[in-house]
Amino acid sequence: MPATKQQIRQIIADNNLKSVADVYSLLRDSFKDILQELMEAELDASLGYE
């Protein structure tokens, strides 16, 4: 589901994004966190914790 313009503006304001480097850093950190959660969920499922 794509973000609305208002949501994008809010993300920019909340994270004080001023440059492309700031956006890149936010995306990199967000991707890292999402990937970590997915890997942990997959491991939990394969070990039968869920």
N, CA, C and O atoms as a DFTB+ gen file, in Angstrom:
200 C
 N C O
     1  1       0.840      -1.167       0.000
     2  2       0.000       0.000       0.000
     3  2       0.889       1.235       0.000
     4  3       1.681       1.427       0.922
     5  1       0.769       2.058      -1.007
     6  2       1.600       3.255      -1.114
     7  2       1.233       4.294      -0.055
     8  3       0.088       4.378       0.390
     9  1       2.220       5.067       0.326
    10  2       2.003       6.136       1.295
    11  2       1.370       7.339       0.601
    12  3       1.626       7.609      -0.573
    13  1       0.545       8.045       1.350
    14  2      -0.048       9.274       0.823
    15  2       0.978      10.404       0.923
    16  3       1.981      10.283       1.627
    17  1       0.718      11.494       0.216
    18  2       1.620      12.648       0.289
    19  2       1.716      13.165       1.719
    20  3       2.787      13.571       2.170
    21  1       0.593      13.149       2.426
    22  2       0.594      13.623       3.809
    23  2       1.467      12.723       4.688
    24  3       2.200      13.217       5.544
    25  1       1.392      11.410       4.480
    26  2       2.224      10.488       5.249
    27  2       3.708      10.714       4.946
    28  3       4.545      10.678       5.848
    29  1       4.017      10.944       3.692
    30  2       5.409      11.202       3.305
    31  2       5.902      12.497       3.940
    32  3       7.021      12.551       4.451
    33  1       5.088      13.521       3.912
    34  2       5.462      14.792       4.554
    35  2       5.691      14.602       6.051
    36  3       6.606      15.193       6.625
    37  1       4.860      13.778       6.676
    38  2       5.002      13.520       8.106
    39  2       6.297      12.769       8.399
    40  3       6.982      13.074       9.375
    41  1       6.633      11.800       7.571
    42  2       7.891      11.059       7.739
    43  2       9.079      12.005       7.602
    44  3      10.031      11.927       8.377
    45  1       9.022      12.892       6.623
    46  2      10.095      13.870       6.418
    47  2      10.241      14.757       7.641
    48  3      11.356      14.991       8.107
    49  1       9.131      15.251       8.163
    50  2       9.168      16.125       9.337
    51  2       9.635      15.368      10.580
    52  3      10.476      15.863      11.331
    53  1       9.094      14.184      10.795
    54  2       9.427      13.404      11.995
    55  2      10.900      13.019      12.050
    56  3      11.485      12.931      13.129
    57  1      11.492      12.791      10.892
    58  2      12.878      12.330      10.833
    59  2      13.861      13.424      10.448
    60  3      15.048      13.157      10.259
    61  1      13.372      14.654      10.330
    62  2      14.217      15.807      10.010
    63  2      15.074      15.544       8.767
    64  3      16.280      15.791       8.762
    65  1      14.427      15.040       7.720
    66  2      15.134      14.724       6.483
    67  2      15.413      16.009       5.708
    68  3      14.497      16.759       5.369
    69  1      16.688      16.246       5.438
    70  2      17.092      17.471       4.746
    71  2      17.827      17.205       3.437
    72  3      17.986      18.108       2.615
    73  1      18.275      15.964       3.245
    74  2      19.072      15.668       2.054
    75  2      18.788      14.245       1.577
    76  3      18.129      13.456       2.254
    77  1      19.302      13.951       0.401
    78  2      19.180      12.600      -0.135
    79  2      19.905      11.616       0.782
    80  3      19.452      10.485       0.961
    81  1      21.008      12.032       1.352
    82  2      21.751      11.166       2.273
    83  2      20.904      10.819       3.494
    84  3      20.955       9.691       3.983
    85  1      20.128      11.780       3.989
    86  2      19.229      11.521       5.117
    87  2      18.174      10.487       4.744
    88  3      17.872       9.586       5.526
    89  1      17.622      10.622       3.556
    90  2      16.603       9.675       3.079
    91  2      17.226       8.293       2.932
    92  3      16.637       7.298       3.356
    93  1      18.406       8.224       2.337
    94  2      19.101       6.953       2.157
    95  2      19.343       6.280       3.504
    96  3      19.117       5.078       3.649
    97  1      19.795       7.038       4.475
    98  2      20.065       6.495       5.799
    99  2      18.799       5.955       6.448
   100  3      18.815       4.877       7.043
   101  1      17.708       6.694       6.338
   102  2      16.434       6.243       6.894
   103  2      15.975       4.953       6.217
   104  3      15.551       4.016       6.894
   105  1      16.056       4.898       4.895
   106  2      15.642       3.701       4.166
   107  2      16.520       2.503       4.513
   108  3      16.021       1.393       4.697
   109  1      17.819       2.729       4.602
   110  2      18.754       1.653       4.945
   111  2      18.445       1.097       6.339
   112  3      18.374      -0.118       6.524
   113  1      18.265       1.978       7.304
   114  2      17.981       1.537       8.668
   115  2      16.628       0.845       8.755
   116  3      16.483      -0.155       9.458
   117  1      15.645       1.371       8.048
   118  2      14.313       0.758       8.059
   119  2      14.359      -0.623       7.423
   120  3      13.766      -1.566       7.947
   121  1      15.052      -0.752       6.309
   122  2      15.161      -2.043       5.637
   123  2      15.851      -3.054       6.540
   124  3      15.439      -4.212       6.615
   125  1      16.900      -2.616       7.222
   126  2      17.632      -3.492       8.138
   127  2      16.702      -4.010       9.231
   128  3      16.706      -5.203       9.532
   129  1      15.907      -3.126       9.826
   130  2      14.982      -3.521      10.894
   131  2      13.899      -4.467      10.384
   132  3      13.561      -5.445      11.051
   133  1      13.362      -4.180       9.217
   134  2      12.317      -5.035       8.635
   135  2      12.880      -6.415       8.319
   136  3      12.256      -7.428       8.633
   137  1      14.047      -6.458       7.704
   138  2      14.671      -7.733       7.362
   139  2      14.968      -8.548       8.617
   140  3      14.762      -9.762       8.629
   141  1      15.446      -7.897       9.664
   142  2      15.730      -8.585      10.927
   143  2      14.458      -9.207      11.502
   144  3      14.480     -10.360      11.935
   145  1      13.356      -8.465      11.513
   146  2      12.088      -8.983      12.029
   147  2      11.596     -10.172      11.205
   148  3      11.110     -11.159      11.758
   149  1      11.724     -10.074       9.889
   150  2      11.303     -11.180       9.027
   151  2      12.133     -12.433       9.283
   152  3      11.594     -13.539       9.338
   153  1      13.428     -12.262       9.436
   154  2      14.297     -13.410       9.686
   155  2      13.994     -14.049      11.041
   156  3      13.983     -15.274      11.161
   157  1      13.751     -13.225      12.056
   158  2      13.415     -13.763      13.373
   159  2      12.085     -14.507      13.336
   160  3      11.953     -15.565      13.952
   161  1      11.105     -13.973      12.626
   162  2       9.803     -14.638      12.519
   163  2       9.940     -15.968      11.790
   164  3       9.316     -16.957      12.176
   165  1      10.755     -15.997      10.738
   166  2      10.963     -17.240       9.997
   167  2      11.662     -18.279      10.871
   168  3      11.304     -19.457      10.848
   169  1      12.644     -17.849      11.631
   170  2      13.350     -18.759      12.525
   171  2      12.408     -19.297      13.603
   172  3      12.404     -20.496      13.883
   173  1      11.611     -18.414      14.207
   174  2      10.636     -18.846      15.215
   175  2       9.671     -19.874      14.636
   176  3       9.361     -20.877      15.279
   177  1       9.204     -19.621      13.430
   178  2       8.252     -20.540      12.794
   179  2       8.912     -21.890      12.507
   180  3       8.302     -22.938      12.721
   181  1      10.147     -21.867      12.027
   182  2      10.815     -23.129      11.693
   183  2      11.202     -23.919      12.941
   184  3      11.318     -25.144      12.888
   185  1      11.401     -23.227      14.061
   186  2      11.719     -23.914      15.313
   187  2      10.468     -24.314      16.086
   188  3      10.552     -24.996      17.107
   189  1       9.310     -23.885      15.593
   190  2       8.050     -24.253      16.225
   191  2       7.675     -23.399      17.415
   192  3       6.865     -23.825      18.238
   193  1       8.240     -22.200      17.534
   194  2       7.912     -21.315      18.651
   195  2       6.558     -20.646      18.483
   196  3       5.992     -20.134      19.449
   197  1       6.045     -20.647      17.278
   198  2       4.747     -19.996      17.039
   199  2       3.700     -21.016      16.718
   200  3       2.544     -20.661      16.487
